């Protein structure tokens, strides 16, 4: 196989060895190890990682909320780096290009969902940091057909969160069907929510935020939210649409009850605790809608990155060296991160 570029013999990074509570000393969920690197396949690129965002999905994987699909998998799916090697069939990337690797890593391309533009529902979809090694490492290999070209100018730690927090938030906002100039409620205000709020505000929407963290409420007001209260506070006015980012099923009836007639609640997470019983009259009648959000399509990614390039949302970053990924996840689990945590190459 002929491969353009140079492939290092090995890389170092984190793997999920013992899924369980983050911060546990014995056994720790994450282990640092050195592993060999193979040359990229025909459609693959090998990136030298600059930065990788820390997503709550990584926490779910490390703690066992998501069943591991690849043994000893390296987490991380908000990856920014430069192409160091490319397979023989790669198009759109050359060695030295800056690229981004996101959550959706591959699909079958032939099922009814893929053919109809709904590749996020492909039964054979594969994911970065779950099915194949992700960006909590010095290098990552990705299918170039699912990677994104990125500009050289912005800092890597500001681009990385756009690749999942931004893209998933964008899809959740689209699924919420917020009317023009409408009032959007956001439940939970972490990495994805603080970017989605800015997209909605740039579109002319009004935003109310509901979250338990005082620092997060302060950030929401700084970014332009008209109201920031506790997760269970009633809104000052009925919401036209809402997005639930917090993985807390107990908030589903709270958010549904806050909707105006005809409003939609979209649930953005891959994992959610159990939802309490709903009361039809209070939570669903008057054509209120409850929707889930499943991954994203590449079209979502391209559309969001283009919108972000125009609106330039402020990314509030807490930086961690790559070697401190376990600390970053522990801080995320304990709600000590305001904005987004990002691992940076050392």
Short mmCIF file of N, CA and C in Angstrom, two decimals, residues 83-263:
data_model
loop_
_atom_site.label_atom_id
_atom_site.label_comp_id
_atom_site.label_asym_id
_atom_site.label_seq_id
_atom_site.Cartn_x
_atom_site.Cartn_y
_atom_site.Cartn_z
N UNK A 83 -2.84 16.69 9.04
CA UNK A 83 -2.68 15.42 8.33
C UNK A 83 -1.19 15.10 8.22
N UNK A 84 -0.80 13.94 8.71
CA UNK A 84 0.59 13.48 8.61
C UNK A 84 0.76 12.37 7.59
N UNK A 85 -0.34 11.68 7.28
CA UNK A 85 -0.30 10.65 6.24
C UNK A 85 -1.71 10.47 5.69
N UNK A 86 -1.80 10.09 4.42
CA UNK A 86 -3.09 9.93 3.77
C UNK A 86 -3.08 8.70 2.89
N UNK A 87 -4.21 7.99 2.87
CA UNK A 87 -4.34 6.80 2.05
C UNK A 87 -4.43 7.12 0.57
N UNK A 88 -4.32 6.08 -0.24
CA UNK A 88 -4.21 6.25 -1.69
C UNK A 88 -5.49 6.78 -2.33
N UNK A 89 -6.65 6.59 -1.70
CA UNK A 89 -7.91 7.02 -2.30
C UNK A 89 -8.48 8.29 -1.65
N UNK A 90 -7.70 8.92 -0.81
CA UNK A 90 -8.19 10.11 -0.10
C UNK A 90 -8.35 11.27 -1.07
N UNK A 91 -9.48 11.95 -0.97
CA UNK A 91 -9.73 13.16 -1.75
C UNK A 91 -10.04 14.31 -0.79
N UNK A 92 -9.57 15.50 -1.13
CA UNK A 92 -9.89 16.68 -0.34
C UNK A 92 -8.90 17.01 0.76
N UNK A 93 -7.95 16.13 1.01
CA UNK A 93 -6.92 16.38 2.03
C UNK A 93 -5.56 15.99 1.48
N UNK A 94 -4.57 16.78 1.85
CA UNK A 94 -3.19 16.43 1.57
C UNK A 94 -2.39 16.56 2.86
N UNK A 95 -1.21 16.01 2.86
CA UNK A 95 -0.34 16.08 4.03
C UNK A 95 -0.10 17.55 4.39
N UNK A 96 -0.27 17.87 5.68
CA UNK A 96 -0.09 19.23 6.16
C UNK A 96 -1.38 19.99 6.37
N UNK A 97 -2.50 19.51 5.77
CA UNK A 97 -3.79 20.19 5.94
C UNK A 97 -4.27 20.07 7.38
N UNK A 98 -5.01 21.08 7.82
CA UNK A 98 -5.66 21.02 9.12
C UNK A 98 -7.03 20.37 8.94
N UNK A 99 -7.35 19.43 9.83
CA UNK A 99 -8.59 18.68 9.69
C UNK A 99 -9.24 18.49 11.05
N UNK A 100 -10.54 18.24 11.02
CA UNK A 100 -11.30 17.96 12.23
C UNK A 100 -11.98 16.61 12.13
N UNK A 101 -11.96 15.88 13.23
CA UNK A 101 -12.61 14.58 13.31
C UNK A 101 -13.73 14.68 14.34
N UNK A 102 -14.94 14.27 13.95
CA UNK A 102 -16.11 14.43 14.79
C UNK A 102 -16.66 13.07 15.22
N UNK A 103 -17.84 13.09 15.84
CA UNK A 103 -18.45 11.90 16.43
C UNK A 103 -18.79 10.85 15.36
N UNK A 104 -19.48 11.26 14.29
CA UNK A 104 -19.85 10.30 13.25
C UNK A 104 -18.61 9.91 12.46
N UNK A 105 -18.25 8.61 12.53
CA UNK A 105 -17.01 8.15 11.93
C UNK A 105 -17.21 7.35 10.65
N UNK A 106 -18.44 6.86 10.42
CA UNK A 106 -18.68 6.07 9.23
C UNK A 106 -20.10 5.55 9.19
N UNK A 107 -20.60 5.29 7.98
CA UNK A 107 -21.92 4.69 7.78
C UNK A 107 -21.82 3.70 6.63
N UNK A 108 -22.89 2.92 6.43
CA UNK A 108 -22.85 1.93 5.35
C UNK A 108 -22.97 2.59 3.98
N UNK A 109 -23.69 3.73 3.91
CA UNK A 109 -23.84 4.45 2.66
C UNK A 109 -24.87 3.89 1.71
N UNK A 110 -25.50 2.75 2.07
CA UNK A 110 -26.42 2.11 1.12
C UNK A 110 -27.81 1.82 1.69
N UNK A 111 -28.00 1.94 2.99
CA UNK A 111 -29.30 1.64 3.57
C UNK A 111 -30.30 2.75 3.25
N UNK A 112 -31.57 2.53 3.58
CA UNK A 112 -32.61 3.51 3.28
C UNK A 112 -32.35 4.83 3.98
N UNK A 113 -31.78 4.80 5.18
CA UNK A 113 -31.51 6.03 5.91
C UNK A 113 -30.40 6.83 5.24
N UNK A 114 -29.33 6.15 4.85
CA UNK A 114 -28.23 6.84 4.17
C UNK A 114 -28.69 7.41 2.83
N UNK A 115 -29.48 6.64 2.11
CA UNK A 115 -29.92 7.09 0.78
C UNK A 115 -30.88 8.28 0.87
N UNK A 116 -31.56 8.43 2.01
CA UNK A 116 -32.55 9.50 2.13
C UNK A 116 -32.00 10.69 2.92
N UNK A 117 -30.67 10.76 3.12
CA UNK A 117 -30.08 11.90 3.80
C UNK A 117 -30.17 11.84 5.31
N UNK A 118 -30.51 10.65 5.84
CA UNK A 118 -30.62 10.47 7.29
C UNK A 118 -29.55 9.51 7.79
N UNK A 119 -28.31 9.75 7.39
CA UNK A 119 -27.24 8.82 7.73
C UNK A 119 -27.00 8.72 9.23
N UNK A 120 -27.46 9.70 10.00
CA UNK A 120 -27.33 9.61 11.46
C UNK A 120 -28.13 8.45 12.03
N UNK A 121 -29.10 7.92 11.27
CA UNK A 121 -29.91 6.79 11.73
C UNK A 121 -29.44 5.46 11.15
N UNK A 122 -28.35 5.46 10.43
CA UNK A 122 -27.83 4.23 9.82
C UNK A 122 -27.58 3.16 10.89
N UNK A 123 -28.15 1.97 10.73
CA UNK A 123 -27.93 0.91 11.73
C UNK A 123 -26.48 0.48 11.85
N UNK A 124 -25.70 0.71 10.81
CA UNK A 124 -24.29 0.33 10.83
C UNK A 124 -23.37 1.53 11.03
N UNK A 125 -23.91 2.61 11.58
CA UNK A 125 -23.07 3.79 11.82
C UNK A 125 -21.99 3.48 12.85
N UNK A 126 -20.86 4.15 12.70
CA UNK A 126 -19.71 3.96 13.60
C UNK A 126 -19.29 5.33 14.13
N UNK A 127 -18.66 5.32 15.31
CA UNK A 127 -18.42 6.57 16.01
C UNK A 127 -16.98 6.65 16.52
N UNK A 128 -16.45 7.87 16.43
CA UNK A 128 -15.09 8.14 16.90
C UNK A 128 -15.07 8.09 18.43
N UNK A 129 -14.11 7.38 18.97
CA UNK A 129 -13.99 7.27 20.41
C UNK A 129 -14.95 6.28 21.03
N UNK A 130 -15.62 5.50 20.20
CA UNK A 130 -16.53 4.46 20.68
C UNK A 130 -16.32 3.18 19.88
N UNK A 131 -16.38 3.29 18.53
CA UNK A 131 -16.09 2.15 17.67
C UNK A 131 -14.63 2.13 17.21
N UNK A 132 -14.06 3.32 17.06
CA UNK A 132 -12.65 3.40 16.65
C UNK A 132 -11.95 4.43 17.53
N UNK A 133 -10.64 4.31 17.63
CA UNK A 133 -9.87 5.15 18.55
C UNK A 133 -10.08 6.62 18.25
N UNK A 134 -10.19 7.41 19.34
CA UNK A 134 -10.43 8.83 19.23
C UNK A 134 -9.22 9.67 19.56
N UNK A 135 -9.49 10.92 19.98
CA UNK A 135 -8.46 11.94 20.05
C UNK A 135 -7.79 12.17 21.38
N UNK A 136 -8.04 11.32 22.40
CA UNK A 136 -7.30 11.44 23.66
C UNK A 136 -5.93 10.77 23.48
N UNK A 137 -5.23 11.18 22.45
CA UNK A 137 -3.96 10.54 22.09
C UNK A 137 -3.15 11.50 21.22
N UNK A 138 -1.92 11.13 20.95
CA UNK A 138 -1.06 11.97 20.11
C UNK A 138 -1.43 11.93 18.65
N UNK A 139 -2.05 10.84 18.21
CA UNK A 139 -2.43 10.67 16.80
C UNK A 139 -3.78 9.97 16.73
N UNK A 140 -4.51 10.23 15.65
CA UNK A 140 -5.77 9.55 15.42
C UNK A 140 -5.93 9.30 13.92
N UNK A 141 -6.47 8.13 13.60
CA UNK A 141 -6.75 7.77 12.21
C UNK A 141 -8.24 7.88 11.97
N UNK A 142 -8.64 8.49 10.85
CA UNK A 142 -10.05 8.72 10.58
C UNK A 142 -10.34 8.50 9.10
N UNK A 143 -11.58 8.17 8.81
CA UNK A 143 -12.05 8.10 7.43
C UNK A 143 -12.15 9.54 6.92
N UNK A 144 -11.40 9.85 5.89
CA UNK A 144 -11.36 11.22 5.37
C UNK A 144 -12.72 11.67 4.86
N UNK A 145 -13.59 10.74 4.48
CA UNK A 145 -14.91 11.10 3.96
C UNK A 145 -15.82 11.64 5.07
N UNK A 146 -15.42 11.44 6.32
CA UNK A 146 -16.20 11.92 7.46
C UNK A 146 -15.44 12.98 8.26
N UNK A 147 -14.36 13.49 7.71
CA UNK A 147 -13.58 14.54 8.36
C UNK A 147 -13.91 15.89 7.73
N UNK A 148 -13.50 16.95 8.40
CA UNK A 148 -13.81 18.32 7.96
C UNK A 148 -12.53 19.11 7.76
N UNK A 149 -12.47 19.88 6.67
CA UNK A 149 -11.38 20.82 6.48
C UNK A 149 -11.56 21.98 7.45
N UNK A 150 -10.48 22.37 8.12
CA UNK A 150 -10.54 23.45 9.10
C UNK A 150 -9.54 24.54 8.74
N UNK A 151 -9.85 25.79 9.08
CA UNK A 151 -8.92 26.90 8.79
C UNK A 151 -7.71 26.86 9.71
N UNK A 152 -6.62 27.45 9.27
CA UNK A 152 -5.39 27.47 10.07
C UNK A 152 -5.40 28.54 11.15
N UNK A 153 -6.18 29.59 10.99
CA UNK A 153 -6.08 30.73 11.89
C UNK A 153 -6.51 30.50 13.32
N UNK A 154 -7.73 30.03 13.57
CA UNK A 154 -8.24 29.96 14.95
C UNK A 154 -7.44 28.96 15.79
N UNK A 155 -7.32 29.21 17.11
CA UNK A 155 -6.65 28.25 17.99
C UNK A 155 -7.37 26.90 17.97
N UNK A 156 -6.60 25.83 18.04
CA UNK A 156 -7.18 24.49 17.98
C UNK A 156 -8.18 24.25 19.11
N UNK A 157 -7.88 24.80 20.30
CA UNK A 157 -8.77 24.55 21.44
C UNK A 157 -10.12 25.25 21.29
N UNK A 158 -10.21 26.25 20.40
CA UNK A 158 -11.49 26.89 20.15
C UNK A 158 -12.26 26.21 19.02
N UNK A 159 -11.54 25.55 18.12
CA UNK A 159 -12.19 24.82 17.04
C UNK A 159 -12.73 23.47 17.52
N UNK A 160 -12.01 22.81 18.41
CA UNK A 160 -12.35 21.44 18.79
C UNK A 160 -13.80 21.30 19.27
N UNK A 161 -14.29 22.15 20.18
CA UNK A 161 -15.66 21.96 20.67
C UNK A 161 -16.73 22.12 19.59
N UNK A 162 -16.41 22.80 18.51
CA UNK A 162 -17.38 22.96 17.43
C UNK A 162 -17.74 21.62 16.80
N UNK A 163 -16.83 20.64 16.90
CA UNK A 163 -16.96 19.40 16.15
C UNK A 163 -17.95 18.40 16.76
N UNK A 164 -18.38 18.64 18.00
CA UNK A 164 -19.47 17.83 18.56
C UNK A 164 -20.43 18.73 19.31
N UNK A 165 -19.92 19.43 20.32
CA UNK A 165 -20.79 20.33 21.08
C UNK A 165 -21.53 21.27 20.14
N UNK A 166 -20.82 21.81 19.18
CA UNK A 166 -21.44 22.72 18.23
C UNK A 166 -22.38 22.03 17.27
N UNK A 167 -21.92 20.94 16.66
CA UNK A 167 -22.72 20.25 15.64
C UNK A 167 -23.98 19.64 16.25
N UNK A 168 -23.84 18.96 17.38
CA UNK A 168 -25.01 18.34 18.02
C UNK A 168 -26.00 19.41 18.49
N UNK A 169 -25.47 20.51 19.05
CA UNK A 169 -26.35 21.60 19.45
C UNK A 169 -27.10 22.19 18.27
N UNK A 170 -26.40 22.29 17.14
CA UNK A 170 -27.04 22.79 15.91
C UNK A 170 -28.19 21.88 15.50
N UNK A 171 -27.96 20.57 15.51
CA UNK A 171 -29.04 19.65 15.12
C UNK A 171 -30.19 19.71 16.13
N UNK A 172 -29.86 19.82 17.41
CA UNK A 172 -30.91 19.92 18.43
C UNK A 172 -31.74 21.17 18.23
N UNK A 173 -31.10 22.27 17.85
CA UNK A 173 -31.83 23.51 17.59
C UNK A 173 -32.73 23.37 16.37
N UNK A 174 -32.24 22.72 15.34
CA UNK A 174 -33.07 22.49 14.17
C UNK A 174 -34.26 21.60 14.50
N UNK A 175 -34.04 20.57 15.31
CA UNK A 175 -35.11 19.65 15.69
C UNK A 175 -36.15 20.33 16.58
N UNK A 176 -35.75 21.38 17.30
CA UNK A 176 -36.68 22.08 18.18
C UNK A 176 -37.66 22.97 17.42
N UNK A 177 -37.38 23.24 16.16
CA UNK A 177 -38.27 24.03 15.29
C UNK A 177 -38.67 25.36 15.95
N UNK A 178 -37.67 26.08 16.41
CA UNK A 178 -37.90 27.38 17.03
C UNK A 178 -38.38 28.37 15.97
N UNK A 179 -39.54 29.02 16.18
CA UNK A 179 -40.00 30.00 15.18
C UNK A 179 -39.09 31.24 15.17
N UNK A 180 -39.10 31.95 14.08
CA UNK A 180 -38.29 33.15 13.95
C UNK A 180 -38.66 34.14 15.06
N UNK A 181 -37.64 34.62 15.78
CA UNK A 181 -37.87 35.55 16.87
C UNK A 181 -38.46 34.93 18.11
N UNK A 182 -38.54 33.60 18.15
CA UNK A 182 -39.19 32.90 19.26
C UNK A 182 -38.35 32.85 20.51
N UNK A 183 -38.96 32.30 21.58
CA UNK A 183 -38.32 32.17 22.88
C UNK A 183 -37.88 30.72 23.08
N UNK A 184 -36.57 30.53 23.22
CA UNK A 184 -35.97 29.21 23.38
C UNK A 184 -35.56 28.99 24.83
N UNK A 185 -35.96 27.88 25.39
CA UNK A 185 -35.49 27.47 26.70
C UNK A 185 -34.38 26.44 26.57
N UNK A 186 -33.31 26.62 27.34
CA UNK A 186 -32.19 25.68 27.33
C UNK A 186 -32.01 25.14 28.73
N UNK A 187 -32.06 23.81 28.85
CA UNK A 187 -31.93 23.13 30.14
C UNK A 187 -30.57 22.45 30.21
N UNK A 188 -29.75 22.91 31.17
CA UNK A 188 -28.35 22.52 31.21
C UNK A 188 -27.55 23.51 30.38
N UNK A 189 -26.38 23.91 30.89
CA UNK A 189 -25.63 24.94 30.16
C UNK A 189 -24.14 24.63 30.18
N UNK A 190 -23.80 23.54 29.49
CA UNK A 190 -22.41 23.15 29.37
C UNK A 190 -21.85 23.48 28.00
N UNK A 191 -21.01 22.59 27.51
CA UNK A 191 -20.27 22.84 26.27
C UNK A 191 -21.20 23.11 25.09
N UNK A 192 -22.13 22.19 24.85
CA UNK A 192 -23.00 22.33 23.69
C UNK A 192 -23.98 23.49 23.85
N UNK A 193 -24.55 23.61 25.04
CA UNK A 193 -25.57 24.63 25.27
C UNK A 193 -25.03 26.04 25.10
N UNK A 194 -23.80 26.29 25.56
CA UNK A 194 -23.31 27.67 25.49
C UNK A 194 -23.00 28.08 24.05
N UNK A 195 -22.76 27.12 23.18
CA UNK A 195 -22.60 27.42 21.75
C UNK A 195 -23.96 27.55 21.07
N UNK A 196 -24.88 26.65 21.39
CA UNK A 196 -26.20 26.68 20.78
C UNK A 196 -26.94 27.97 21.11
N UNK A 197 -26.80 28.43 22.35
CA UNK A 197 -27.45 29.68 22.75
C UNK A 197 -26.98 30.82 21.86
N UNK A 198 -25.69 30.85 21.55
CA UNK A 198 -25.16 31.93 20.72
C UNK A 198 -25.66 31.84 19.28
N UNK A 199 -25.81 30.61 18.77
CA UNK A 199 -26.37 30.44 17.43
C UNK A 199 -27.80 30.97 17.39
N UNK A 200 -28.60 30.60 18.40
CA UNK A 200 -29.99 31.04 18.46
C UNK A 200 -30.08 32.56 18.57
N UNK A 201 -29.24 33.14 19.42
CA UNK A 201 -29.26 34.60 19.59
C UNK A 201 -28.87 35.31 18.28
N UNK A 202 -27.88 34.74 17.58
CA UNK A 202 -27.46 35.35 16.32
C UNK A 202 -28.56 35.29 15.27
N UNK A 203 -29.46 34.32 15.41
CA UNK A 203 -30.60 34.20 14.49
C UNK A 203 -31.76 35.11 14.88
N UNK A 204 -31.61 35.82 15.99
CA UNK A 204 -32.67 36.73 16.41
C UNK A 204 -33.62 36.17 17.44
N UNK A 205 -33.32 35.01 17.99
CA UNK A 205 -34.16 34.41 19.02
C UNK A 205 -33.91 35.05 20.38
N UNK A 206 -34.83 34.82 21.29
CA UNK A 206 -34.63 35.13 22.71
C UNK A 206 -34.34 33.82 23.42
N UNK A 207 -33.49 33.87 24.46
CA UNK A 207 -33.04 32.65 25.11
C UNK A 207 -33.20 32.77 26.62
N UNK A 208 -33.82 31.74 27.22
CA UNK A 208 -33.88 31.58 28.67
C UNK A 208 -33.15 30.29 29.04
N UNK A 209 -32.33 30.36 30.08
CA UNK A 209 -31.48 29.23 30.47
C UNK A 209 -31.87 28.74 31.85
N UNK A 210 -31.88 27.41 32.01
CA UNK A 210 -32.22 26.77 33.28
C UNK A 210 -31.12 25.77 33.62
N UNK A 211 -30.37 26.06 34.67
CA UNK A 211 -29.24 25.19 35.02
C UNK A 211 -28.93 25.35 36.50
N UNK A 212 -28.38 24.30 37.11
CA UNK A 212 -28.15 24.34 38.55
C UNK A 212 -26.88 25.08 38.93
N UNK A 213 -25.96 25.30 38.01
CA UNK A 213 -24.68 25.91 38.33
C UNK A 213 -24.72 27.43 38.30
N UNK A 214 -24.29 28.06 39.38
CA UNK A 214 -24.28 29.53 39.43
C UNK A 214 -23.34 30.11 38.39
N UNK A 215 -22.17 29.50 38.21
CA UNK A 215 -21.23 30.01 37.20
C UNK A 215 -21.80 29.89 35.80
N UNK A 216 -22.51 28.80 35.54
CA UNK A 216 -23.12 28.61 34.23
C UNK A 216 -24.22 29.64 34.00
N UNK A 217 -25.00 29.95 35.04
CA UNK A 217 -26.05 30.97 34.88
C UNK A 217 -25.42 32.33 34.60
N UNK A 218 -24.32 32.61 35.26
CA UNK A 218 -23.62 33.88 35.02
C UNK A 218 -23.12 33.95 33.58
N UNK A 219 -22.55 32.86 33.09
CA UNK A 219 -22.07 32.84 31.70
C UNK A 219 -23.23 33.03 30.73
N UNK A 220 -24.36 32.39 31.00
CA UNK A 220 -25.52 32.53 30.12
C UNK A 220 -25.95 33.98 29.98
N UNK A 221 -25.98 34.69 31.09
CA UNK A 221 -26.36 36.10 31.05
C UNK A 221 -25.32 36.92 30.31
N UNK A 222 -24.05 36.60 30.52
CA UNK A 222 -22.97 37.29 29.80
C UNK A 222 -23.13 37.14 28.30
N UNK A 223 -23.56 35.97 27.86
CA UNK A 223 -23.67 35.69 26.43
C UNK A 223 -24.93 36.26 25.81
N UNK A 224 -25.84 36.77 26.64
CA UNK A 224 -27.02 37.42 26.08
C UNK A 224 -28.35 36.81 26.43
N UNK A 225 -28.37 35.77 27.28
CA UNK A 225 -29.65 35.20 27.70
C UNK A 225 -30.47 36.25 28.45
N UNK A 226 -31.77 36.24 28.24
CA UNK A 226 -32.62 37.19 28.92
C UNK A 226 -33.00 36.77 30.32
N UNK A 227 -32.81 35.49 30.63
CA UNK A 227 -33.14 34.95 31.95
C UNK A 227 -32.25 33.74 32.19
N UNK A 228 -31.81 33.57 33.42
CA UNK A 228 -31.04 32.39 33.81
C UNK A 228 -31.48 31.98 35.21
N UNK A 229 -32.10 30.81 35.32
CA UNK A 229 -32.59 30.34 36.61
C UNK A 229 -32.14 28.92 36.88
N UNK A 230 -32.63 28.38 37.98
CA UNK A 230 -32.34 27.01 38.35
C UNK A 230 -33.06 26.05 37.39
N UNK A 231 -32.58 24.82 37.36
CA UNK A 231 -33.14 23.84 36.42
C UNK A 231 -34.64 23.65 36.56
N UNK A 232 -35.16 23.77 37.77
CA UNK A 232 -36.57 23.48 38.00
C UNK A 232 -37.41 24.75 38.14
N UNK A 233 -36.82 25.91 37.87
CA UNK A 233 -37.59 27.16 37.95
C UNK A 233 -38.59 27.24 36.80
N UNK A 234 -39.77 27.79 37.06
CA UNK A 234 -40.70 28.04 35.94
C UNK A 234 -40.18 29.21 35.10
N UNK A 235 -40.44 29.20 33.81
CA UNK A 235 -39.97 30.30 32.97
C UNK A 235 -40.82 31.55 33.19
N UNK A 236 -40.24 32.72 32.96
CA UNK A 236 -41.03 33.95 33.08
C UNK A 236 -42.16 34.04 32.06
N UNK A 237 -42.02 33.33 30.96
CA UNK A 237 -43.05 33.30 29.92
C UNK A 237 -43.02 31.92 29.25
N UNK A 238 -44.14 31.46 28.67
CA UNK A 238 -44.14 30.17 27.99
C UNK A 238 -43.09 30.13 26.87
N UNK A 239 -42.46 28.98 26.72
CA UNK A 239 -41.39 28.81 25.74
C UNK A 239 -41.95 28.34 24.41
N UNK A 240 -41.43 28.89 23.33
CA UNK A 240 -41.81 28.42 21.99
C UNK A 240 -41.14 27.11 21.63
N UNK A 241 -39.96 26.87 22.20
CA UNK A 241 -39.21 25.64 21.97
C UNK A 241 -38.21 25.49 23.10
N UNK A 242 -37.73 24.27 23.29
CA UNK A 242 -36.76 24.02 24.34
C UNK A 242 -35.82 22.90 23.92
N UNK A 243 -34.61 22.94 24.47
CA UNK A 243 -33.63 21.87 24.27
C UNK A 243 -33.15 21.42 25.63
N UNK A 244 -33.16 20.11 25.84
CA UNK A 244 -32.63 19.52 27.07
C UNK A 244 -31.24 18.98 26.79
N UNK A 245 -30.22 19.62 27.37
CA UNK A 245 -28.85 19.15 27.26
C UNK A 245 -28.43 18.32 28.47
N UNK A 246 -28.95 18.63 29.63
CA UNK A 246 -28.60 17.88 30.84
C UNK A 246 -29.13 16.44 30.72
N UNK A 247 -28.33 15.43 31.09
CA UNK A 247 -28.76 14.04 30.93
C UNK A 247 -29.68 13.59 32.06
N UNK A 248 -30.68 14.39 32.36
CA UNK A 248 -31.53 14.20 33.54
C UNK A 248 -32.97 14.03 33.08
N UNK A 249 -33.45 12.79 33.09
CA UNK A 249 -34.81 12.53 32.64
C UNK A 249 -35.87 13.25 33.43
N UNK A 250 -35.58 13.55 34.69
CA UNK A 250 -36.54 14.26 35.55
C UNK A 250 -36.90 15.63 35.00
N UNK A 251 -36.03 16.19 34.14
CA UNK A 251 -36.29 17.51 33.58
C UNK A 251 -37.20 17.47 32.35
N UNK A 252 -37.47 16.30 31.80
CA UNK A 252 -38.33 16.22 30.61
C UNK A 252 -39.73 16.76 30.92
N UNK A 253 -40.42 16.29 31.96
CA UNK A 253 -41.74 16.88 32.24
C UNK A 253 -41.67 18.35 32.63
N UNK A 254 -40.58 18.76 33.27
CA UNK A 254 -40.42 20.17 33.62
C UNK A 254 -40.37 21.04 32.37
N UNK A 255 -39.58 20.62 31.39
CA UNK A 255 -39.44 21.39 30.16
C UNK A 255 -40.71 21.34 29.32
N UNK A 256 -41.37 20.18 29.27
CA UNK A 256 -42.61 20.09 28.51
C UNK A 256 -43.69 21.01 29.10
N UNK A 257 -43.75 21.05 30.43
CA UNK A 257 -44.75 21.91 31.08
C UNK A 257 -44.47 23.39 30.83
N UNK A 258 -43.21 23.73 30.54
CA UNK A 258 -42.84 25.13 30.30
C UNK A 258 -43.14 25.58 28.87
N UNK A 259 -43.46 24.62 27.98
CA UNK A 259 -43.71 24.96 26.58
C UNK A 259 -45.06 25.63 26.39
N UNK A 260 -45.11 26.55 25.45
CA UNK A 260 -46.37 27.11 25.01
C UNK A 260 -47.06 26.09 24.10
N UNK A 261 -48.30 26.34 23.74
CA UNK A 261 -49.01 25.47 22.81
C UNK A 261 -48.22 25.33 21.50
N UNK A 262 -48.13 24.09 21.02
CA UNK A 262 -47.43 23.83 19.77
C UNK A 262 -45.92 23.82 19.88
N UNK A 263 -45.39 23.94 21.10
CA UNK A 263 -43.95 23.97 21.28
C UNK A 263 -43.31 22.59 21.19
#
